[in-house]
PDB file of C-alpha atoms and ligand atoms in Angstrom:
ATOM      1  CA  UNK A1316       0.000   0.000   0.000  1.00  0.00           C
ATOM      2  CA  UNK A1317       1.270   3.296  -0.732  1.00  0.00           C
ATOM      3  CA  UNK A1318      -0.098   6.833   0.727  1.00  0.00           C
ATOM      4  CA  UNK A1319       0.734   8.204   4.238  1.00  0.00           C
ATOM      5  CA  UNK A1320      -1.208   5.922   7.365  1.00  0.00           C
ATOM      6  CA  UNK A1321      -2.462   9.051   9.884  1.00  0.00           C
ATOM      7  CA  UNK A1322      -3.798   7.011  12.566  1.00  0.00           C
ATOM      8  CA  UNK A1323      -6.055   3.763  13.525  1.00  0.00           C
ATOM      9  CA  UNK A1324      -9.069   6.144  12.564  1.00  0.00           C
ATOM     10  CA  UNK A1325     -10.998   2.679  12.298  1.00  0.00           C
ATOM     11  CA  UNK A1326      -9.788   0.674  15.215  1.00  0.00           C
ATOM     12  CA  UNK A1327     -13.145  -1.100  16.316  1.00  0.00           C
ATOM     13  CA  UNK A1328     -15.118  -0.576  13.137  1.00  0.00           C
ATOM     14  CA  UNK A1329     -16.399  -2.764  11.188  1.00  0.00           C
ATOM     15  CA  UNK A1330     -16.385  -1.292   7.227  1.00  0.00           C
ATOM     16  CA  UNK A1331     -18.272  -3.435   3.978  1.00  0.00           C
ATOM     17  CA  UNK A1332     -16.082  -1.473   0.902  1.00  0.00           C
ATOM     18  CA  UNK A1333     -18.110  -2.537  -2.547  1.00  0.00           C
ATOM     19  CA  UNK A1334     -16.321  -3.323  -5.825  1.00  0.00           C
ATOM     20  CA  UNK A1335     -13.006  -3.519  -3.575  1.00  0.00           C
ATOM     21  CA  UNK A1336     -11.208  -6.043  -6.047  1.00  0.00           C
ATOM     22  CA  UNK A1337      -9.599  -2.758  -8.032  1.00  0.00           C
ATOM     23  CA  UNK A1338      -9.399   1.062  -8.516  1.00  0.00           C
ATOM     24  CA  UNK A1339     -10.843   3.308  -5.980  1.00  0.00           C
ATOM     25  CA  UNK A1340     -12.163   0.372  -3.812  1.00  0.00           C
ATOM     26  CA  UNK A1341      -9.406  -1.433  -3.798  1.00  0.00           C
ATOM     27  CA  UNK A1342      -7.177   1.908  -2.163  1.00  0.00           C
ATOM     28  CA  UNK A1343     -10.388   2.641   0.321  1.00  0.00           C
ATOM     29  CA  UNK A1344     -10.484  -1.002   1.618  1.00  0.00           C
ATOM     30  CA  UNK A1345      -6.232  -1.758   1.843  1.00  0.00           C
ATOM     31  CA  UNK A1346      -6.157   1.518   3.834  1.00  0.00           C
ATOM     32  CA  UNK A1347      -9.343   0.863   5.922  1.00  0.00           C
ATOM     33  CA  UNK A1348      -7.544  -1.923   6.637  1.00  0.00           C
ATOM     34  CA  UNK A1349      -4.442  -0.574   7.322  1.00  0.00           C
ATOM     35  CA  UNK A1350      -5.860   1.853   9.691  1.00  0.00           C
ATOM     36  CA  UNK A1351      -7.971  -0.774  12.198  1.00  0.00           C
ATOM     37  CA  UNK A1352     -11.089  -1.281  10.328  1.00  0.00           C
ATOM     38  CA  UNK A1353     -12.400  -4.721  10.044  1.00  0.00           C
ATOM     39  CA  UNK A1354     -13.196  -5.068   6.443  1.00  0.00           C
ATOM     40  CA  UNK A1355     -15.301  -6.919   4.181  1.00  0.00           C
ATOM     41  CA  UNK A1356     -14.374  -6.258   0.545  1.00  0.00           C
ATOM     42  CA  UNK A1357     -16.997  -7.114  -1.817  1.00  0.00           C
ATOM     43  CA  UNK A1358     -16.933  -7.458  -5.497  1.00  0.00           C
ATOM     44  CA  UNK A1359     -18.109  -9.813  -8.133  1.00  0.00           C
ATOM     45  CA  UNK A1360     -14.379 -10.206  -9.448  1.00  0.00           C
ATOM     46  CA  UNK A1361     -13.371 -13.675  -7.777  1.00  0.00           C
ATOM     47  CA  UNK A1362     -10.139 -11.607  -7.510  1.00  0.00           C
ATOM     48  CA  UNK A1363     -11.268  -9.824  -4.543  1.00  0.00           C
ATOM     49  CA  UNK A1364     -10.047 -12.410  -2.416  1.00  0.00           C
ATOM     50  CA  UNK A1365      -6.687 -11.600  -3.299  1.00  0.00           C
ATOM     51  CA  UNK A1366      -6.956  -8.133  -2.338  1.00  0.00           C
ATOM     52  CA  UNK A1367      -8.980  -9.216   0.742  1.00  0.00           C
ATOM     53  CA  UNK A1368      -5.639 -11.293   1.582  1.00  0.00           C
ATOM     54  CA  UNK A1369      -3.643  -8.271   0.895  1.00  0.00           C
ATOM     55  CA  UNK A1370      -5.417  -6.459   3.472  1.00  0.00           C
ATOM     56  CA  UNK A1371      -4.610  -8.863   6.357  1.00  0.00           C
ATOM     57  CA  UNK A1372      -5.979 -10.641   9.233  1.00  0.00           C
ATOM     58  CA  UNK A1373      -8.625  -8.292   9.661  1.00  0.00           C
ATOM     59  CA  UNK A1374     -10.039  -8.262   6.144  1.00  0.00           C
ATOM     60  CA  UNK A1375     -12.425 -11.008   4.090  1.00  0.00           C
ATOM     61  CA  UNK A1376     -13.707 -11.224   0.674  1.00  0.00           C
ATOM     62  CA  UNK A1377     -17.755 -11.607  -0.290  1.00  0.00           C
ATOM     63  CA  UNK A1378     -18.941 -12.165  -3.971  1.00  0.00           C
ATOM     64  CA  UNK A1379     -21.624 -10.585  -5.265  1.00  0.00           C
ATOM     65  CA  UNK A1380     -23.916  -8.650  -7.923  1.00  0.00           C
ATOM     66  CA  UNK A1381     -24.533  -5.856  -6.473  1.00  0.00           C
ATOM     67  CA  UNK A1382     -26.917  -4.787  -9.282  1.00  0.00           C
ATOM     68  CA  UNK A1383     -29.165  -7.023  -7.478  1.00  0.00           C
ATOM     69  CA  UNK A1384     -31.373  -6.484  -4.293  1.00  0.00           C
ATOM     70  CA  UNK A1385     -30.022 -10.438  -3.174  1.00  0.00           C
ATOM     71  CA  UNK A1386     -26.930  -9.544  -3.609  1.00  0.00           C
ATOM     72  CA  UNK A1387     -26.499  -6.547  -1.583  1.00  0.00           C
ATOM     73  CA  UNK A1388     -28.713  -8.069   0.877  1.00  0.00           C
ATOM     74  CA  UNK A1389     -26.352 -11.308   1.297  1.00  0.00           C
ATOM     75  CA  UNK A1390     -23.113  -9.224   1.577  1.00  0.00           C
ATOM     76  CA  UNK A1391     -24.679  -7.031   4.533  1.00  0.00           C
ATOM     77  CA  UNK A1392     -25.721 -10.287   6.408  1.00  0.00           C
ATOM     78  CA  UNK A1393     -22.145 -11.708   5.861  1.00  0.00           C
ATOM     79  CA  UNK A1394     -20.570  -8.186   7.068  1.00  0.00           C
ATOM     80  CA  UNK A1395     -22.309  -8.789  10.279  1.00  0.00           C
ATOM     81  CA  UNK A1396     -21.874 -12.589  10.601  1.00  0.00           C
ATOM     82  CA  UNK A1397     -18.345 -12.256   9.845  1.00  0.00           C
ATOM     83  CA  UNK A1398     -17.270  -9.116  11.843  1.00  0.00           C
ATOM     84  CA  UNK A1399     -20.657  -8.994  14.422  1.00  0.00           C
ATOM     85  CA  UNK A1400     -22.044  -6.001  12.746  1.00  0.00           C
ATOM     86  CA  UNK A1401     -21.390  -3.080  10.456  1.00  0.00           C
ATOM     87  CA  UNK A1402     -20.423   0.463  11.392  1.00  0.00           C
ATOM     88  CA  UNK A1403     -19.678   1.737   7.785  1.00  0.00           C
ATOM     89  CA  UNK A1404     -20.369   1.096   4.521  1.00  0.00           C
ATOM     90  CA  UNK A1405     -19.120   2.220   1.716  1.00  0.00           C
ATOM     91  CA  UNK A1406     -20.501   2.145  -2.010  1.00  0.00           C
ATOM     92  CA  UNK A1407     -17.888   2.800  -4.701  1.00  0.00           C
ATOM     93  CA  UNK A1408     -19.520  -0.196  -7.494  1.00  0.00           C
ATOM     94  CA  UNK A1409     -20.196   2.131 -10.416  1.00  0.00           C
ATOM     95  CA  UNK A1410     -18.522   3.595 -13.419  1.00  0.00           C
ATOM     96  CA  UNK A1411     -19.400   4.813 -16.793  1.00  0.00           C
ATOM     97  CA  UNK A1412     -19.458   1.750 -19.291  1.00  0.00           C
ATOM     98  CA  UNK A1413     -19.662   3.150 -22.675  1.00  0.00           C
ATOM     99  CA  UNK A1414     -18.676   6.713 -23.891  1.00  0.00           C
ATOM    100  CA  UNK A1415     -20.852   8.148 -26.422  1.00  0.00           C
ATOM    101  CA  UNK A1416     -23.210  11.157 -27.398  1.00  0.00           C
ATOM    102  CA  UNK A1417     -26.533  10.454 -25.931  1.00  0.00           C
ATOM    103  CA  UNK A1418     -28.021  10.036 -29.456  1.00  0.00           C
ATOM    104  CA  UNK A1419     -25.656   7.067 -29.910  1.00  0.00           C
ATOM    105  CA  UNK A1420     -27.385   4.826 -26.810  1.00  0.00           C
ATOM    106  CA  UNK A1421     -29.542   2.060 -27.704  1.00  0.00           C
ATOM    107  CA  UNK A1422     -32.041   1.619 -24.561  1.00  0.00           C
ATOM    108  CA  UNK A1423     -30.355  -1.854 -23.181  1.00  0.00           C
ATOM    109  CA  UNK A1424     -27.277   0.215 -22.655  1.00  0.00           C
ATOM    110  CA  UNK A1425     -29.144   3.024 -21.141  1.00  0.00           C
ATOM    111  CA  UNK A1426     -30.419   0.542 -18.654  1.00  0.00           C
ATOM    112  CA  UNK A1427     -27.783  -1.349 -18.262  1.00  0.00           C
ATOM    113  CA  UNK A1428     -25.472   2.111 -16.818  1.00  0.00           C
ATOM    114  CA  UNK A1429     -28.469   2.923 -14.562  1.00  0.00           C
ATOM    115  CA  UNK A1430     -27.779  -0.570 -13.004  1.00  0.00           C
ATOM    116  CA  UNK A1431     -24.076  -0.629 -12.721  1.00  0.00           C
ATOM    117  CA  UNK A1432     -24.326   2.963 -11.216  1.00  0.00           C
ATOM    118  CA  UNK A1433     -27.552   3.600  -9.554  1.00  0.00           C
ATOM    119  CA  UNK A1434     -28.659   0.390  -8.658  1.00  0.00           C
ATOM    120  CA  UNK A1435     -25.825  -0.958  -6.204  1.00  0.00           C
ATOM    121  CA  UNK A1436     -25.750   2.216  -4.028  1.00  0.00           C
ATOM    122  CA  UNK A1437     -29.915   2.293  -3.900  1.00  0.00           C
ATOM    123  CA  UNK A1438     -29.931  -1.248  -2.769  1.00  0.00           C
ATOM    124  CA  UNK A1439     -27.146  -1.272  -0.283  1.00  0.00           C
ATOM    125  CA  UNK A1440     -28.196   1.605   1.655  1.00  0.00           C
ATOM    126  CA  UNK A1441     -31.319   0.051   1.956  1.00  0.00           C
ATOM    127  CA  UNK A1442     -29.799  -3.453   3.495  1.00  0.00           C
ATOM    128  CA  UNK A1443     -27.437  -2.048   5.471  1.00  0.00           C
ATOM    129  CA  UNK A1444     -29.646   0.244   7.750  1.00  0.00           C
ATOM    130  CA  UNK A1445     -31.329  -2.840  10.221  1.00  0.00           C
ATOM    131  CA  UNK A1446     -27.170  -3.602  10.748  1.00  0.00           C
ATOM    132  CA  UNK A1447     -26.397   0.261  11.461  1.00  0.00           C
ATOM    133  CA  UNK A1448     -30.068   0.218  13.709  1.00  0.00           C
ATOM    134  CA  UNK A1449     -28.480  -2.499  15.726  1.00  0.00           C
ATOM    135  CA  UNK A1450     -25.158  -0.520  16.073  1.00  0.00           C
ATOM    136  CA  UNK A1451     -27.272   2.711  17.258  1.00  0.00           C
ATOM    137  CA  UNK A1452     -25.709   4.505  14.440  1.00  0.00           C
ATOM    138  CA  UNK A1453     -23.253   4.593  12.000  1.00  0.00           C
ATOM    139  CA  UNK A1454     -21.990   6.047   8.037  1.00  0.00           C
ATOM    140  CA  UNK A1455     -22.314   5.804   4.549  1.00  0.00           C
ATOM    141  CA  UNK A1456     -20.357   7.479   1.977  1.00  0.00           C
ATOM    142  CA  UNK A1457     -21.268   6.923  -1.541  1.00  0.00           C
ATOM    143  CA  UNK A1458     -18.753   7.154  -4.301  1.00  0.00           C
ATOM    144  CA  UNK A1459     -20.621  10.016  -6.483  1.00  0.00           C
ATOM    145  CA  UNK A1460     -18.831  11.820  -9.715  1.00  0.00           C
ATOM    146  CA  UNK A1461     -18.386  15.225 -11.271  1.00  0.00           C
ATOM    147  CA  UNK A1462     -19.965  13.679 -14.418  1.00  0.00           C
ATOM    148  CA  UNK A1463     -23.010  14.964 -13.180  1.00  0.00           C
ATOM    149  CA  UNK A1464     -22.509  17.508 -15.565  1.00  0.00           C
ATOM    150  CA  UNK A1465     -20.235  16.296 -18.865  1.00  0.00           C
ATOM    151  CA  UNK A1466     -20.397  14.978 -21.894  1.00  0.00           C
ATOM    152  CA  UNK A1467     -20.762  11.663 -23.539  1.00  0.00           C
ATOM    153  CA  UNK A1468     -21.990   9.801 -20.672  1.00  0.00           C
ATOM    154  CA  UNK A1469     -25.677  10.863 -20.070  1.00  0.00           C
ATOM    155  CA  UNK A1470     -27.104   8.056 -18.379  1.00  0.00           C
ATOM    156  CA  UNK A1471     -24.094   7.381 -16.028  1.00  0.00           C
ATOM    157  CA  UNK A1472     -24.767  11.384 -15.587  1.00  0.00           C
ATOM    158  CA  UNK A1473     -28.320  10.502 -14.224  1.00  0.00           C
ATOM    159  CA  UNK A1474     -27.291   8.074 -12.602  1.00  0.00           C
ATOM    160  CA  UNK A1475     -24.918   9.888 -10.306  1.00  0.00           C
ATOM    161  CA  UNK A1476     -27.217  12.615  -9.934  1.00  0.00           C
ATOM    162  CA  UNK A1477     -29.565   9.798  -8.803  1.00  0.00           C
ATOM    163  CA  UNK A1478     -26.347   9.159  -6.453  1.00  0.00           C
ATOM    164  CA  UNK A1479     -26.348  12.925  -5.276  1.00  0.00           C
ATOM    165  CA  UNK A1480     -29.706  12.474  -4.083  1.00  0.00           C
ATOM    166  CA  UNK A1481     -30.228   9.185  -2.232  1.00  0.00           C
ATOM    167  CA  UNK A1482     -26.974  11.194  -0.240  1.00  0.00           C
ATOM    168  CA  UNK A1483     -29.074  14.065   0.464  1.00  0.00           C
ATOM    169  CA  UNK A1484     -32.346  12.912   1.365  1.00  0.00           C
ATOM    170  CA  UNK A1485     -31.368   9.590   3.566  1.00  0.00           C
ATOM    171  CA  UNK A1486     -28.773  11.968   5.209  1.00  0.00           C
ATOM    172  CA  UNK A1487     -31.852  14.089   6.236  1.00  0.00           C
ATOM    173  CA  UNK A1488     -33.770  11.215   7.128  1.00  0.00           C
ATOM    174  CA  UNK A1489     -31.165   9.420   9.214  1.00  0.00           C
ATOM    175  CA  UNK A1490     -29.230  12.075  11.043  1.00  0.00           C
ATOM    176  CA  UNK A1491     -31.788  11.642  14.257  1.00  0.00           C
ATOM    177  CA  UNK A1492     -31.039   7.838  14.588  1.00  0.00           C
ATOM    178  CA  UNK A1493     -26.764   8.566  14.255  1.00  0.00           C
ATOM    179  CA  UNK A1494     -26.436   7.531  10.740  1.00  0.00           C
ATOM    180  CA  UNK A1495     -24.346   9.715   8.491  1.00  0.00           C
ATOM    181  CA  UNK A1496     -25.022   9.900   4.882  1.00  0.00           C
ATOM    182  CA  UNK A1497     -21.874  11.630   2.924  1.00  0.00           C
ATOM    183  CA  UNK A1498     -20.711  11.397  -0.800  1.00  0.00           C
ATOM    184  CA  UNK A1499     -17.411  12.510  -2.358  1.00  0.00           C
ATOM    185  CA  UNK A1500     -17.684  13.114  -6.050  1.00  0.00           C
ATOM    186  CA  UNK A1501     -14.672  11.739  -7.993  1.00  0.00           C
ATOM    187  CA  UNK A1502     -13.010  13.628 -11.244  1.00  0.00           C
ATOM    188  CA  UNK A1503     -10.745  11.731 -13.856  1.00  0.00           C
ATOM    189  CA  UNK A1504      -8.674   9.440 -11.855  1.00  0.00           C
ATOM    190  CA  UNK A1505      -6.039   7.801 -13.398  1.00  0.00           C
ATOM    191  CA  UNK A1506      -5.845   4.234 -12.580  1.00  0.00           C
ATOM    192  CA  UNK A1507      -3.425   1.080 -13.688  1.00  0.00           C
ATOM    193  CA  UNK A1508      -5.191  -1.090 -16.681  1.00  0.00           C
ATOM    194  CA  UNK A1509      -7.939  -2.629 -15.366  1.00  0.00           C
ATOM    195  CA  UNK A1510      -8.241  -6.318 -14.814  1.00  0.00           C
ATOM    196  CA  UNK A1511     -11.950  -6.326 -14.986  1.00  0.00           C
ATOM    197  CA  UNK A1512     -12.599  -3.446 -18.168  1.00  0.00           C
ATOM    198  CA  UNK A1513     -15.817  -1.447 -17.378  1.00  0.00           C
ATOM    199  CA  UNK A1514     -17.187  -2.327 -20.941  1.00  0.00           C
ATOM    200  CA  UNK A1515     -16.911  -6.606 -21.005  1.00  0.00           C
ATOM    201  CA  UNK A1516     -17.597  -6.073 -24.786  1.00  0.00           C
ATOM    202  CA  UNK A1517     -14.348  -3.868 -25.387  1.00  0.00           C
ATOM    203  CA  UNK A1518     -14.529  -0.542 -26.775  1.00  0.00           C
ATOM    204  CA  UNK A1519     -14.932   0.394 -30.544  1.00  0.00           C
ATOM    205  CA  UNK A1520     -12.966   2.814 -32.196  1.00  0.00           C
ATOM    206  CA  UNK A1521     -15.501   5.417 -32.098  1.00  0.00           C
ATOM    207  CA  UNK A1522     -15.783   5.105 -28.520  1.00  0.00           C
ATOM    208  CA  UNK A1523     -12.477   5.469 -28.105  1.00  0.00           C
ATOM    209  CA  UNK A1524     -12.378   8.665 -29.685  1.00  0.00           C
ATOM    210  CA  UNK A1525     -15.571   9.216 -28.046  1.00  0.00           C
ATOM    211  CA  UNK A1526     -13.197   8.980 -24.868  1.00  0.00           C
ATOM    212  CA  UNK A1527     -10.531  11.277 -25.878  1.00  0.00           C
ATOM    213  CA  UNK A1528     -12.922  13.822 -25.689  1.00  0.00           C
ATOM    214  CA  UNK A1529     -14.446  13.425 -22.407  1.00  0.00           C
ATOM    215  CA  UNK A1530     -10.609  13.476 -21.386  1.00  0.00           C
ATOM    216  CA  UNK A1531     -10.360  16.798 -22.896  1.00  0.00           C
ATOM    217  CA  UNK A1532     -13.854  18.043 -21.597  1.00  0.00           C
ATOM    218  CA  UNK A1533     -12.507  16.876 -17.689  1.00  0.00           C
ATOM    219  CA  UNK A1534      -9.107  18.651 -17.955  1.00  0.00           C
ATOM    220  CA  UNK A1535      -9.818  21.541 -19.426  1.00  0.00           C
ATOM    221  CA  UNK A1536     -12.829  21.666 -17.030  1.00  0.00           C
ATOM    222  CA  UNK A1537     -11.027  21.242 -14.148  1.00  0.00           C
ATOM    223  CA  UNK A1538      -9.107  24.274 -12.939  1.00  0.00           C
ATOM    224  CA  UNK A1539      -6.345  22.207 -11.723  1.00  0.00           C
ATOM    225  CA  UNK A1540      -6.346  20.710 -15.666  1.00  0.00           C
ATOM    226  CA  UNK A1541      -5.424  16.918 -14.476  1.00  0.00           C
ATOM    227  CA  UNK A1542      -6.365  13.416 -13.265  1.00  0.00           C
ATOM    228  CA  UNK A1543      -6.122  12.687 -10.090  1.00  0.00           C
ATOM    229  CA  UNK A1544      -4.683   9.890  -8.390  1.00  0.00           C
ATOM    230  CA  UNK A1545      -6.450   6.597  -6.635  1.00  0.00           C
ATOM    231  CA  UNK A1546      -4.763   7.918  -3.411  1.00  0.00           C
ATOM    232  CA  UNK A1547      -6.270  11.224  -4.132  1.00  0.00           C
ATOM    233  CA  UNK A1548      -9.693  10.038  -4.218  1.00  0.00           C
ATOM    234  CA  UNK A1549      -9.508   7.130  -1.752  1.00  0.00           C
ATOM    235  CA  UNK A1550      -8.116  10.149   1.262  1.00  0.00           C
ATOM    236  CA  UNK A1551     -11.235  12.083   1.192  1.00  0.00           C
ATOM    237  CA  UNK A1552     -13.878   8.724   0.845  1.00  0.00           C
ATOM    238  CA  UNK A1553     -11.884   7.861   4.276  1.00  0.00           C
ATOM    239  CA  UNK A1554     -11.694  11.355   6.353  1.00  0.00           C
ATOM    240  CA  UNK A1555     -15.324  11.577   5.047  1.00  0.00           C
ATOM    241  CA  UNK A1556     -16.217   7.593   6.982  1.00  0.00           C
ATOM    242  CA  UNK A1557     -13.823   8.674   9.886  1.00  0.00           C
ATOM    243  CA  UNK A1558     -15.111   9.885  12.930  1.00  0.00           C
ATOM    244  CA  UNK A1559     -13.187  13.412  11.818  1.00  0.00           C
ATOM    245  CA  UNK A1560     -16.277  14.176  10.005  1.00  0.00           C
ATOM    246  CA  UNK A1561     -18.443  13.229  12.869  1.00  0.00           C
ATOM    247  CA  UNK A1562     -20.303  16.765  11.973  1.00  0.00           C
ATOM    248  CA  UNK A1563     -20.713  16.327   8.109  1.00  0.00           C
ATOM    249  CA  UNK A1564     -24.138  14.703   6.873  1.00  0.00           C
ATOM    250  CA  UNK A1565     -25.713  15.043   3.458  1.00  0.00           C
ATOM    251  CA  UNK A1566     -22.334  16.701   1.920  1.00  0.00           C
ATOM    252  CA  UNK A1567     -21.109  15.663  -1.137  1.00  0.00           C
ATOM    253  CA  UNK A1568     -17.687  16.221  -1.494  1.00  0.00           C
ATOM    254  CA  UNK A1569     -16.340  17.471  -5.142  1.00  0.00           C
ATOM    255  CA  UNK A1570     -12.782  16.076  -5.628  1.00  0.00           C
ATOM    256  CA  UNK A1571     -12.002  16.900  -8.906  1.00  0.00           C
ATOM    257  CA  UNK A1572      -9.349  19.955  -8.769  1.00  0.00           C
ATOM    258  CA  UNK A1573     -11.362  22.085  -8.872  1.00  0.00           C
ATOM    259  CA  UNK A1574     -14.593  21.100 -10.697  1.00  0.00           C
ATOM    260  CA  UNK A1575     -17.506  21.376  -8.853  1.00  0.00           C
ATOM    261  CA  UNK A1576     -19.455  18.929 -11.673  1.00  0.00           C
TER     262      UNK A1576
HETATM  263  N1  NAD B1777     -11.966   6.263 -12.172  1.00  0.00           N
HETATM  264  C1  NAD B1777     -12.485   7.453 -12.433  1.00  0.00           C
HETATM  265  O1  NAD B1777     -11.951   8.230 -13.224  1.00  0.00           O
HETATM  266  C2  NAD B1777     -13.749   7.889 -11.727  1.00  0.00           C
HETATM  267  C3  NAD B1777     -14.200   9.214 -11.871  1.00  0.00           C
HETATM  268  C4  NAD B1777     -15.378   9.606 -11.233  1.00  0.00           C
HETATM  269  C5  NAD B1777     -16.072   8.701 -10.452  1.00  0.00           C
HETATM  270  N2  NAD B1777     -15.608   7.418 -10.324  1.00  0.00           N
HETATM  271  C6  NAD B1777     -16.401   6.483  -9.519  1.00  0.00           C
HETATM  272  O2  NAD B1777     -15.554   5.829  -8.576  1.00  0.00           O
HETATM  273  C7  NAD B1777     -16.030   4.493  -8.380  1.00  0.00           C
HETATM  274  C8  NAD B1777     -14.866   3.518  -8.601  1.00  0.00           C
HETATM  275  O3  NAD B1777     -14.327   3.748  -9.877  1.00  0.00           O
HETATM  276  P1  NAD B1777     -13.096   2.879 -10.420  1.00  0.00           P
HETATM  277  O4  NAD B1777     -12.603   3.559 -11.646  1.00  0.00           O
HETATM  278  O5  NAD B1777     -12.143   2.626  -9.306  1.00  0.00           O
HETATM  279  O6  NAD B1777     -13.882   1.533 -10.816  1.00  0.00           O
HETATM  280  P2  NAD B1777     -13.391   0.232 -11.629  1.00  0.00           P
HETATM  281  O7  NAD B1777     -14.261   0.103 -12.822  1.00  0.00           O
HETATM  282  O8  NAD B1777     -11.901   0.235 -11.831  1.00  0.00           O
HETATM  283  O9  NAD B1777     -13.719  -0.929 -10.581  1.00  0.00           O
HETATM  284  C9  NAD B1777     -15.039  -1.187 -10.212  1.00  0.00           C
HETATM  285  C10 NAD B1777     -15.073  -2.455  -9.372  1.00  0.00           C
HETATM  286  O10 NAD B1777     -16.462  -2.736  -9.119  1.00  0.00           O
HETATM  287  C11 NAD B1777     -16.726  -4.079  -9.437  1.00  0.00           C
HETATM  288  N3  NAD B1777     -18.120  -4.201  -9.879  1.00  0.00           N
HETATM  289  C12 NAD B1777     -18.673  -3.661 -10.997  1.00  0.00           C
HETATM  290  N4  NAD B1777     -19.950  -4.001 -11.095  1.00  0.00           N
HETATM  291  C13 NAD B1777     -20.221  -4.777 -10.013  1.00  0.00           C
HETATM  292  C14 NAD B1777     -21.380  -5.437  -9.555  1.00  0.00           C
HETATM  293  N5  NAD B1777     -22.524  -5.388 -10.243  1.00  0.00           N
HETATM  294  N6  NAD B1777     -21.321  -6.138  -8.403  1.00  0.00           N
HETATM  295  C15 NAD B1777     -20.166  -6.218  -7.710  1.00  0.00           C
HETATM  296  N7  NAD B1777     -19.027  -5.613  -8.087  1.00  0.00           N
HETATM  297  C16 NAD B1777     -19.057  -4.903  -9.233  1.00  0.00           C
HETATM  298  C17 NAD B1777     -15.743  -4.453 -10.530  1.00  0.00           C
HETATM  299  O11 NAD B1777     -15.548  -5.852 -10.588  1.00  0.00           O
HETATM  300  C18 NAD B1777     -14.505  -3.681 -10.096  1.00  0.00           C
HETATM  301  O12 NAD B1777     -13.695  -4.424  -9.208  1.00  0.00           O
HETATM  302  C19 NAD B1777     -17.198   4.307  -9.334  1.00  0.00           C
HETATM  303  O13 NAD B1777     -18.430   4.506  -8.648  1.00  0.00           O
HETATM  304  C20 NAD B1777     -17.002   5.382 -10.367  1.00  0.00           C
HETATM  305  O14 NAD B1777     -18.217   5.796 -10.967  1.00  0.00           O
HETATM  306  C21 NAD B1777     -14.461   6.992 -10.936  1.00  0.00           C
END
């Protein structure tokens, strides 16, 4: 693991980290890990259970489709079989799987970035919160984007706006039982090749080009004019789960350099 270690900010706490086999996830759960937590890293990459190994003594590995209400239901349970409960959870599954103007998307692939990014948050927070009930409390930071507003992905777009506001409104709803509801909204990261590629059909050339130009559209948006690094995003995700932001609820956190999405 790379990136400075601050303190055992999770010593006692139990943390479920989704699509923890690479990227973002992976970072947020090694460190989690590296700082106390008890961790559960889910994924449906069998992979995982490397990273989970990775992590230590204190970590295990769940698989699951978390585009499905089972799924997220049976990786809760297992977080509190496993570790006795769950303090935090956080959902990071997501990510835009083609790049293309919106007159370009047939329907099935509409609906199927709806479920890879929508879906997996909606359903987790809603099997997580008997497990925080029993703990009296607890957080939830969701794993947003500053593509709420950019081109070439319009129904990822929605979808993280959809992300924006399951943050907002639970937070309001929750804050009177202890639960925390926080999101930190991601910019262009730049990440090693991906084992498992967000598009399982591969891209075309046009979306490749397609690409190219959202890469210009997030630099040049950006006042900072770069990607940022998986350490970069997994930092805030973590202060944001920490008890540092014990007075933060319903905030979603832009970090982006500089673009506010
Ligand atoms: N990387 C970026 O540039 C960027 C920018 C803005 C926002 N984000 C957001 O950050 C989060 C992580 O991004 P990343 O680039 O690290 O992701 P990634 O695509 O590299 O990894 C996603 C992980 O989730 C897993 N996964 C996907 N669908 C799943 C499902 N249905 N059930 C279980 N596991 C599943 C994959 O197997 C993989 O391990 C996403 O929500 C993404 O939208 C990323």
């Amino acid at each position: 693991m790379s990136g400075p270690v601050f303190a055992a900010r999770f010593a006692g706490k139990v943390l479920v980290v989704t699509g923890a086999a690479q990227g973002i996830g992976r970072a947020v759960a090694l460190r989690a890990a590296a700082e106390g937590g008890k961790v559960l890293l889910v994924d449906r990459a069998d992979f995982v259970a490397e990273v989970a190994a990775e992590a230590g003594d204190n970590a295990a590995a769940f698989n699951a489709d978390l585009e499905s209400w089972d799924g997220c239901d049976a990786a809760m349970r297992h977080a509190a079989q496993t570790f006795g409960g769950i303090d935090i959870l956080i959902n990071n599954v997501g990510g835009a799987i083609r790049m293309r103007p919106y007159a370009e998307f047939e329907p099935d692939q509409i609906d199927a970035e709806i479920r890879r990014s929508l879906m997996p948050t909606l359903y987790c927070c809603r099997a997580v919160l008997p497990h925080l009930a029993t703990r009296g409390g607890g957080t939830i930071v969701n794993v947003s984007s500053n593509a709420t507003r950019g081109i070439h992905r319009v129904p990822y777009s929605a979808a993280k706006g959809g992300i924006n506001a399951i943050t907002q409104s639970l937070a309001m709803e929750l804050a009177s039982q202890n639960i925390r509801v926080v999101a930190t909204a991601p910019g262009g990261t730049e990440a090693p090749p991906r084992r498992i590629p967000r598009n399982a059909e591969g891209d075309s050339e046009a979306e490749k080009a397609w690409m190219s130009q959202v890469v210009d559209q997030v630099k040049q948006s950006a006042p900072m004019h770069r990607y940022g690094t998986i350490e970069e995003q997994a930092a805030p995700i973590l202060f944001l789960a920490s008890d540092e932001a014990s007075y933060i609820t319903g905030s979603i956190l832009p970090v982006a350099g500089g673009d506010t999405g």
